[in-house]
XYZ file of C-alpha atoms in Angstrom:
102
model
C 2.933 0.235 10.469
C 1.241 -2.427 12.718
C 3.650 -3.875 15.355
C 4.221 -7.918 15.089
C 5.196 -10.604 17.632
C 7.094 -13.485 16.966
C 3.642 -16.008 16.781
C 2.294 -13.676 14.499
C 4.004 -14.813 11.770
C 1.709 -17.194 10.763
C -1.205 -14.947 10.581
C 0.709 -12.356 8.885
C 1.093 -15.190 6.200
C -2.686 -15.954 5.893
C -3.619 -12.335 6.129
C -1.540 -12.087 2.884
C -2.083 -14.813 1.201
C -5.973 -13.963 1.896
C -5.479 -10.287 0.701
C -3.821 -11.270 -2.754
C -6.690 -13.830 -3.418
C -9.129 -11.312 -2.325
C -7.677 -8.797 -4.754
C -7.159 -10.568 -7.303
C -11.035 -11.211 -7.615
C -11.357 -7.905 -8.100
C -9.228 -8.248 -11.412
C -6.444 -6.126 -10.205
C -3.015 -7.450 -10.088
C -1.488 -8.889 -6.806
C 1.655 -10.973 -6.258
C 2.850 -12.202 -3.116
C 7.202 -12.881 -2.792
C 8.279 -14.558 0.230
C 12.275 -14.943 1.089
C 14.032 -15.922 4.429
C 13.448 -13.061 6.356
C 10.599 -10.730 4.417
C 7.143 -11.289 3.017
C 6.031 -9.007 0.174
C 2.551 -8.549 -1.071
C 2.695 -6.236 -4.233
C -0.600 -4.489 -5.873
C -1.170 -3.373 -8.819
C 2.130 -2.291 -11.404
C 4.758 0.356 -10.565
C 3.595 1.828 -14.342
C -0.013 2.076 -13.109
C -0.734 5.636 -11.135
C -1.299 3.626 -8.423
C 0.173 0.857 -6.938
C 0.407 -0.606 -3.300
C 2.729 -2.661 -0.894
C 2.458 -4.572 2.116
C 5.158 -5.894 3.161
C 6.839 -7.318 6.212
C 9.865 -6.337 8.262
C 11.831 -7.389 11.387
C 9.051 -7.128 13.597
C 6.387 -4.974 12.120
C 3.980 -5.574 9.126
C 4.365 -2.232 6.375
C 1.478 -0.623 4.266
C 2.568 1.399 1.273
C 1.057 3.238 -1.552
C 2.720 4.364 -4.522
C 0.678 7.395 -6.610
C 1.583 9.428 -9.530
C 0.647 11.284 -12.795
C -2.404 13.362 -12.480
C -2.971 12.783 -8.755
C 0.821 14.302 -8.218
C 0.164 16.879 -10.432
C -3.393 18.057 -8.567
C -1.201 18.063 -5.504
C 1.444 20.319 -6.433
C -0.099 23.618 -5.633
C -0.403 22.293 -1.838
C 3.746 22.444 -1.849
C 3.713 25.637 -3.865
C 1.366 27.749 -1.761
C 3.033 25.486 1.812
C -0.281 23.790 3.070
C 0.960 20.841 4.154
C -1.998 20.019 6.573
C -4.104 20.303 3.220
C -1.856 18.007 1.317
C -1.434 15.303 4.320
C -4.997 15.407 4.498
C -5.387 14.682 0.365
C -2.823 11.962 1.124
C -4.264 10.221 4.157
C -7.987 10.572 2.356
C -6.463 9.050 -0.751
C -4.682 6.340 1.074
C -7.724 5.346 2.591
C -9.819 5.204 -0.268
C -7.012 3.285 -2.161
C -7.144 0.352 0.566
C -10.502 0.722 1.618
C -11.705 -0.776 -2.502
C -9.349 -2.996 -2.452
């Protein structure tokens, strides 16, 4: 969650516009949806194990990462056996990584 002012708008709209170019040289799908009030930069497909968001809001720009199958699945001892700090941890570190190559 980063924090926006009202002439930050503009930059927020480069930075996205940048981003999905920047991506998308990297062959991996990125589409960018603007309305009235929200911008919406979407990576990757909801079917894919992975995908990503950034998005903004009323005043604050989002960052969002979708993961599933086998990553999930790897993770689900971590609820069974209650170590959350482990599983934030794979989360965060996976989050990261996920951004980070893009």
């Amino acid at each position: 969650l980063l924090l926006l002012q009202s002439d930050d708008l503009h930059s927020v709209t480069q930075f996205l516009r940048t981003s999905q170019e920047e991506i998308r040289r990297k062959r991996i799908n990125a589409k960018l949806e603007s309305s009235l009030n929200q911008q919406i930069l979407k990576i990757a497909s909801r079917r894919s194990s992975r995908c990503a968001r950034i998005y903004t809001t009323d005043n604050s720009l989002k960052f969002e990462i979708e993961l599933r199958n086998n990553f999930i699945k790897d993770c689900n001892y971590l609820l069974v056996k209650d170590s959350f700090e482990e599983l934030e941890l794979k989360l965060v570190e996976e989050y990261l990584f996920y951004f980070g190559k893009l």
